[in-house]
């Protein structure tokens, strides 16, 4: 069961080693590359330099869904792996603060660039909220999480 420690250096804190999982790192890299390509295509279309049908073409819609899904899946998986020995409060709060700041930055910039349709709750906003919810749900047994997931989808 994960615990929330105040510092990774205290005597009672779980051991926090930077255990990397190569497959997850590769998946993160692929997701970042795919996101950059998608947003680059969006930018080219927005600037009139290309004509990608990002909102109607089933392949673009599937790509967008796959990219978004991979970010959310990898974020949840990373939180679960990080919680195996207990959550380091400082690291968690730092990551959470960075997400909130980045989400706020996206909102602020989009309000200036697109005042008629600013991004008020996007992927980064969702990841910040999901991090808090995920932290609260980490202690639940998997059958309860499965039931909760089915209930949310229904």
PDB file of C-alpha atoms in Angstrom:
ATOM      1  CA  UNK A   1       0.000   0.000   0.000  1.00  0.00           C
ATOM      2  CA  UNK A   2       1.545   3.348  -1.015  1.00  0.00           C
ATOM      3  CA  UNK A   3       2.260   5.958   1.575  1.00  0.00           C
ATOM      4  CA  UNK A   4       2.901   9.645   1.167  1.00  0.00           C
ATOM      5  CA  UNK A   5       6.263  10.546   2.629  1.00  0.00           C
ATOM      6  CA  UNK A   6       7.319  14.092   3.423  1.00  0.00           C
ATOM      7  CA  UNK A   7      10.876  13.648   2.261  1.00  0.00           C
ATOM      8  CA  UNK A   8      12.871  10.940   0.604  1.00  0.00           C
ATOM      9  CA  UNK A   9      15.707  11.552   3.060  1.00  0.00           C
ATOM     10  CA  UNK A  10      13.869  10.948   6.332  1.00  0.00           C
ATOM     11  CA  UNK A  11      14.594   7.790   8.300  1.00  0.00           C
ATOM     12  CA  UNK A  12      11.098   6.371   7.786  1.00  0.00           C
ATOM     13  CA  UNK A  13      10.760   7.364   4.129  1.00  0.00           C
ATOM     14  CA  UNK A  14      10.604   4.688   1.452  1.00  0.00           C
ATOM     15  CA  UNK A  15      13.665   4.185  -0.655  1.00  0.00           C
ATOM     16  CA  UNK A  16      13.284   6.329  -3.758  1.00  0.00           C
ATOM     17  CA  UNK A  17      15.483   5.068  -6.518  1.00  0.00           C
ATOM     18  CA  UNK A  18      15.121   6.284 -10.070  1.00  0.00           C
ATOM     19  CA  UNK A  19      14.112   2.931 -11.482  1.00  0.00           C
ATOM     20  CA  UNK A  20      13.699   3.365 -15.207  1.00  0.00           C
ATOM     21  CA  UNK A  21      11.668   1.022 -17.368  1.00  0.00           C
ATOM     22  CA  UNK A  22      13.067   1.116 -20.883  1.00  0.00           C
ATOM     23  CA  UNK A  23       9.821   0.212 -22.630  1.00  0.00           C
ATOM     24  CA  UNK A  24       7.974   3.021 -20.844  1.00  0.00           C
ATOM     25  CA  UNK A  25      10.697   5.517 -21.729  1.00  0.00           C
ATOM     26  CA  UNK A  26      10.499   4.459 -25.386  1.00  0.00           C
ATOM     27  CA  UNK A  27       6.699   4.750 -25.308  1.00  0.00           C
ATOM     28  CA  UNK A  28       7.001   8.254 -23.823  1.00  0.00           C
ATOM     29  CA  UNK A  29       9.418   9.232 -26.574  1.00  0.00           C
ATOM     30  CA  UNK A  30       7.108   7.883 -29.278  1.00  0.00           C
ATOM     31  CA  UNK A  31       4.138   9.707 -27.697  1.00  0.00           C
ATOM     32  CA  UNK A  32       6.076  12.975 -27.577  1.00  0.00           C
ATOM     33  CA  UNK A  33       7.190  12.597 -31.192  1.00  0.00           C
ATOM     34  CA  UNK A  34       3.640  11.774 -32.300  1.00  0.00           C
ATOM     35  CA  UNK A  35       2.275  14.780 -30.395  1.00  0.00           C
ATOM     36  CA  UNK A  36       4.876  17.069 -31.971  1.00  0.00           C
ATOM     37  CA  UNK A  37       4.001  15.765 -35.450  1.00  0.00           C
ATOM     38  CA  UNK A  38       0.268  16.180 -34.821  1.00  0.00           C
ATOM     39  CA  UNK A  39       0.658  19.731 -33.499  1.00  0.00           C
ATOM     40  CA  UNK A  40       3.071  20.571 -36.311  1.00  0.00           C
ATOM     41  CA  UNK A  41       0.433  19.417 -38.786  1.00  0.00           C
ATOM     42  CA  UNK A  42      -2.156  21.525 -36.977  1.00  0.00           C
ATOM     43  CA  UNK A  43       0.147  24.561 -37.143  1.00  0.00           C
ATOM     44  CA  UNK A  44       0.808  24.054 -40.863  1.00  0.00           C
ATOM     45  CA  UNK A  45      -2.932  23.833 -41.519  1.00  0.00           C
ATOM     46  CA  UNK A  46      -3.668  26.868 -39.331  1.00  0.00           C
ATOM     47  CA  UNK A  47      -1.029  28.914 -41.165  1.00  0.00           C
ATOM     48  CA  UNK A  48      -2.412  27.823 -44.550  1.00  0.00           C
ATOM     49  CA  UNK A  49       0.758  25.969 -45.507  1.00  0.00           C
ATOM     50  CA  UNK A  50      -0.998  22.586 -45.627  1.00  0.00           C
ATOM     51  CA  UNK A  51      -4.544  21.276 -45.760  1.00  0.00           C
ATOM     52  CA  UNK A  52      -4.821  18.399 -43.307  1.00  0.00           C
ATOM     53  CA  UNK A  53      -8.390  17.440 -42.373  1.00  0.00           C
ATOM     54  CA  UNK A  54      -7.589  17.059 -38.671  1.00  0.00           C
ATOM     55  CA  UNK A  55     -11.220  17.223 -37.545  1.00  0.00           C
ATOM     56  CA  UNK A  56     -12.894  15.065 -40.185  1.00  0.00           C
ATOM     57  CA  UNK A  57     -10.453  12.446 -41.471  1.00  0.00           C
ATOM     58  CA  UNK A  58     -10.899   9.204 -39.495  1.00  0.00           C
ATOM     59  CA  UNK A  59      -7.138   8.541 -39.570  1.00  0.00           C
ATOM     60  CA  UNK A  60      -6.343  11.937 -38.031  1.00  0.00           C
ATOM     61  CA  UNK A  61      -9.090  11.452 -35.443  1.00  0.00           C
ATOM     62  CA  UNK A  62      -7.711   8.002 -34.579  1.00  0.00           C
ATOM     63  CA  UNK A  63      -4.184   9.423 -34.346  1.00  0.00           C
ATOM     64  CA  UNK A  64      -5.356  12.192 -32.018  1.00  0.00           C
ATOM     65  CA  UNK A  65      -7.209   9.685 -29.829  1.00  0.00           C
ATOM     66  CA  UNK A  66      -4.228   7.330 -29.765  1.00  0.00           C
ATOM     67  CA  UNK A  67      -1.794  10.092 -28.861  1.00  0.00           C
ATOM     68  CA  UNK A  68      -4.027  11.430 -26.100  1.00  0.00           C
ATOM     69  CA  UNK A  69      -4.737   7.938 -24.799  1.00  0.00           C
ATOM     70  CA  UNK A  70      -1.053   7.070 -24.718  1.00  0.00           C
ATOM     71  CA  UNK A  71      -0.250  10.169 -22.634  1.00  0.00           C
ATOM     72  CA  UNK A  72      -2.994   9.390 -20.131  1.00  0.00           C
ATOM     73  CA  UNK A  73      -2.109   5.693 -19.948  1.00  0.00           C
ATOM     74  CA  UNK A  74       1.603   6.395 -19.494  1.00  0.00           C
ATOM     75  CA  UNK A  75       0.882   9.030 -16.850  1.00  0.00           C
ATOM     76  CA  UNK A  76      -1.261   6.616 -14.840  1.00  0.00           C
ATOM     77  CA  UNK A  77       1.227   3.790 -15.262  1.00  0.00           C
ATOM     78  CA  UNK A  78       4.057   6.058 -14.131  1.00  0.00           C
ATOM     79  CA  UNK A  79       2.109   7.119 -11.037  1.00  0.00           C
ATOM     80  CA  UNK A  80       1.418   3.479 -10.179  1.00  0.00           C
ATOM     81  CA  UNK A  81       5.083   2.503 -10.575  1.00  0.00           C
ATOM     82  CA  UNK A  82       6.237   5.543  -8.592  1.00  0.00           C
ATOM     83  CA  UNK A  83       3.885   4.560  -5.768  1.00  0.00           C
ATOM     84  CA  UNK A  84       5.279   1.042  -5.343  1.00  0.00           C
ATOM     85  CA  UNK A  85       7.579   2.076  -2.492  1.00  0.00           C
ATOM     86  CA  UNK A  86       5.492   5.022  -1.335  1.00  0.00           C
ATOM     87  CA  UNK A  87       4.981   8.454  -2.801  1.00  0.00           C
ATOM     88  CA  UNK A  88       7.678  11.051  -2.257  1.00  0.00           C
ATOM     89  CA  UNK A  89       5.590  14.117  -1.387  1.00  0.00           C
ATOM     90  CA  UNK A  90       8.169  16.617  -2.609  1.00  0.00           C
ATOM     91  CA  UNK A  91       8.558  14.954  -6.016  1.00  0.00           C
ATOM     92  CA  UNK A  92       4.804  14.525  -6.407  1.00  0.00           C
ATOM     93  CA  UNK A  93       4.055  18.142  -5.478  1.00  0.00           C
ATOM     94  CA  UNK A  94       6.822  19.416  -7.765  1.00  0.00           C
ATOM     95  CA  UNK A  95       5.422  17.437 -10.709  1.00  0.00           C
ATOM     96  CA  UNK A  96       1.890  18.554  -9.847  1.00  0.00           C
ATOM     97  CA  UNK A  97       2.971  22.219  -9.635  1.00  0.00           C
ATOM     98  CA  UNK A  98       4.702  21.963 -13.026  1.00  0.00           C
ATOM     99  CA  UNK A  99       1.545  20.469 -14.555  1.00  0.00           C
ATOM    100  CA  UNK A 100      -0.624  23.223 -13.080  1.00  0.00           C
ATOM    101  CA  UNK A 101       1.771  25.932 -14.281  1.00  0.00           C
ATOM    102  CA  UNK A 102       1.973  24.425 -17.768  1.00  0.00           C
ATOM    103  CA  UNK A 103      -1.822  24.080 -17.935  1.00  0.00           C
ATOM    104  CA  UNK A 104      -2.208  27.685 -16.800  1.00  0.00           C
ATOM    105  CA  UNK A 105       0.290  28.759 -19.434  1.00  0.00           C
ATOM    106  CA  UNK A 106      -1.652  26.946 -22.149  1.00  0.00           C
ATOM    107  CA  UNK A 107      -4.854  28.648 -21.000  1.00  0.00           C
ATOM    108  CA  UNK A 108      -3.219  32.098 -20.856  1.00  0.00           C
ATOM    109  CA  UNK A 109      -1.616  31.807 -24.300  1.00  0.00           C
ATOM    110  CA  UNK A 110      -4.765  30.380 -25.861  1.00  0.00           C
ATOM    111  CA  UNK A 111      -6.827  33.261 -24.406  1.00  0.00           C
ATOM    112  CA  UNK A 112      -4.548  35.690 -26.222  1.00  0.00           C
ATOM    113  CA  UNK A 113      -4.246  33.740 -29.476  1.00  0.00           C
ATOM    114  CA  UNK A 114      -7.787  32.350 -29.655  1.00  0.00           C
ATOM    115  CA  UNK A 115     -10.033  34.593 -27.515  1.00  0.00           C
ATOM    116  CA  UNK A 116     -13.184  33.014 -28.997  1.00  0.00           C
ATOM    117  CA  UNK A 117     -12.141  29.465 -28.090  1.00  0.00           C
ATOM    118  CA  UNK A 118      -9.467  29.382 -25.392  1.00  0.00           C
ATOM    119  CA  UNK A 119      -8.317  26.100 -23.889  1.00  0.00           C
ATOM    120  CA  UNK A 120      -9.767  26.119 -20.390  1.00  0.00           C
ATOM    121  CA  UNK A 121      -9.531  22.374 -19.701  1.00  0.00           C
ATOM    122  CA  UNK A 122      -7.107  20.526 -21.929  1.00  0.00           C
ATOM    123  CA  UNK A 123      -4.834  17.528 -21.601  1.00  0.00           C
ATOM    124  CA  UNK A 124      -2.476  19.132 -19.081  1.00  0.00           C
ATOM    125  CA  UNK A 125      -5.410  20.312 -16.955  1.00  0.00           C
ATOM    126  CA  UNK A 126      -6.797  16.776 -17.039  1.00  0.00           C
ATOM    127  CA  UNK A 127      -3.446  15.260 -16.109  1.00  0.00           C
ATOM    128  CA  UNK A 128      -3.204  17.542 -13.068  1.00  0.00           C
ATOM    129  CA  UNK A 129      -6.688  16.595 -11.854  1.00  0.00           C
ATOM    130  CA  UNK A 130      -6.102  12.926 -12.701  1.00  0.00           C
ATOM    131  CA  UNK A 131      -2.868  12.972 -10.684  1.00  0.00           C
ATOM    132  CA  UNK A 132      -4.779  13.995  -7.572  1.00  0.00           C
ATOM    133  CA  UNK A 133      -7.562  11.506  -8.231  1.00  0.00           C
ATOM    134  CA  UNK A 134      -5.018   8.797  -9.021  1.00  0.00           C
ATOM    135  CA  UNK A 135      -3.209   9.462  -5.774  1.00  0.00           C
ATOM    136  CA  UNK A 136      -6.475   9.032  -3.896  1.00  0.00           C
ATOM    137  CA  UNK A 137      -7.347   5.835  -5.798  1.00  0.00           C
ATOM    138  CA  UNK A 138      -3.968   4.102  -5.511  1.00  0.00           C
ATOM    139  CA  UNK A 139      -4.988   2.381  -2.283  1.00  0.00           C
ATOM    140  CA  UNK A 140      -8.068   0.736  -3.721  1.00  0.00           C
ATOM    141  CA  UNK A 141      -7.841  -2.927  -4.737  1.00  0.00           C
ATOM    142  CA  UNK A 142      -7.961  -3.601  -8.467  1.00  0.00           C
ATOM    143  CA  UNK A 143     -11.510  -5.080  -8.458  1.00  0.00           C
ATOM    144  CA  UNK A 144     -12.835  -1.852  -6.923  1.00  0.00           C
ATOM    145  CA  UNK A 145     -10.933   0.167  -9.527  1.00  0.00           C
ATOM    146  CA  UNK A 146     -12.351  -2.002 -12.301  1.00  0.00           C
ATOM    147  CA  UNK A 147     -15.894  -1.454 -11.035  1.00  0.00           C
ATOM    148  CA  UNK A 148     -15.259   2.269 -10.696  1.00  0.00           C
ATOM    149  CA  UNK A 149     -13.887   2.406 -14.240  1.00  0.00           C
ATOM    150  CA  UNK A 150     -16.920   0.563 -15.635  1.00  0.00           C
ATOM    151  CA  UNK A 151     -19.236   2.906 -13.696  1.00  0.00           C
ATOM    152  CA  UNK A 152     -17.468   5.993 -15.045  1.00  0.00           C
ATOM    153  CA  UNK A 153     -17.650   4.700 -18.625  1.00  0.00           C
ATOM    154  CA  UNK A 154     -21.324   3.767 -18.229  1.00  0.00           C
TER     155      UNK A 154
END
